[in-house]
């Protein structure tokens, strides 16, 4: 039965196209590859970094342009992600735009999502430098980067929890773990790339809520990973109920590791090697996605980010040396690999 199914799928292009040679061509060598496991290697012959943020993409946010902010080393720019069982295809921005002509691609998430969005906009711009781009802030939460020649829009919608965060005059900020009222903004899009994690880990003055709420019950505090699981399950149910998989492709960005710990990220210049410990929240993401009715593809970027303690801005954010950022990522840098994986996933099928 399995052989018959594979054979039928293999013949589909032949039945639908006169391009007989194309139909018999083998699938890309990266198709079916596990991109989540591998190592960082020096790129030889070097094509990394894929761009110079200051020169090629002046629209990159200041906090991500580490060289412009005075980072003295640059070896961190020369690495590419090498999955254990395959090679990632080279990112071809022109091909990406051609394949997505007339389409809308939306990132929905926190500032780590924005990190990936900015990387993608730069990768696409440098591929077609003579093609006009338009960058607009449509609302306080919605940024749009469009290529009129291709009628393509790459959007980022700020939403760190995916579920509702509301303000109550008496009780303050309430994070409603079982409701989503902003989902209409996610409809009518061809590709959705969701992200949520880092805001759930905040504590004390940095956390964005005063209470959790489930149904009518207000909860002053609960385990943050349990709250994350409840909220992500609400998102999964929304996607299953509201997104037509024949019209919209849904991906989840996965959890990018931060290095806010005793060792930190200042003066780290090379990737780490070896096995990494299990990262909090990853199993929750995988379990929730596996239980969904609609297909959602996970861009599992956790291990490759665990290995890149050197890839953060650290004190080179343009905000002074008292601010040490070990959560976000320099551009060019690690998020470019996330988009190389996105490219392989989107264009490999």
XYZ file of C-alpha atoms in Angstrom, residues 42 71 73-79 269-271 308 310:
14
model
C 32.699 27.447 8.087
C 30.946 44.599 17.334
C 34.732 40.465 15.641
C 33.171 39.095 12.449
C 33.948 35.374 12.400
C 30.391 34.655 13.542
C 29.249 35.761 10.069
C 31.063 32.985 8.231
C 29.140 29.946 9.442
C 32.977 34.384 19.019
C 32.447 30.789 17.878
C 29.613 28.250 17.800
C 25.104 29.851 18.686
C 28.066 33.863 19.749
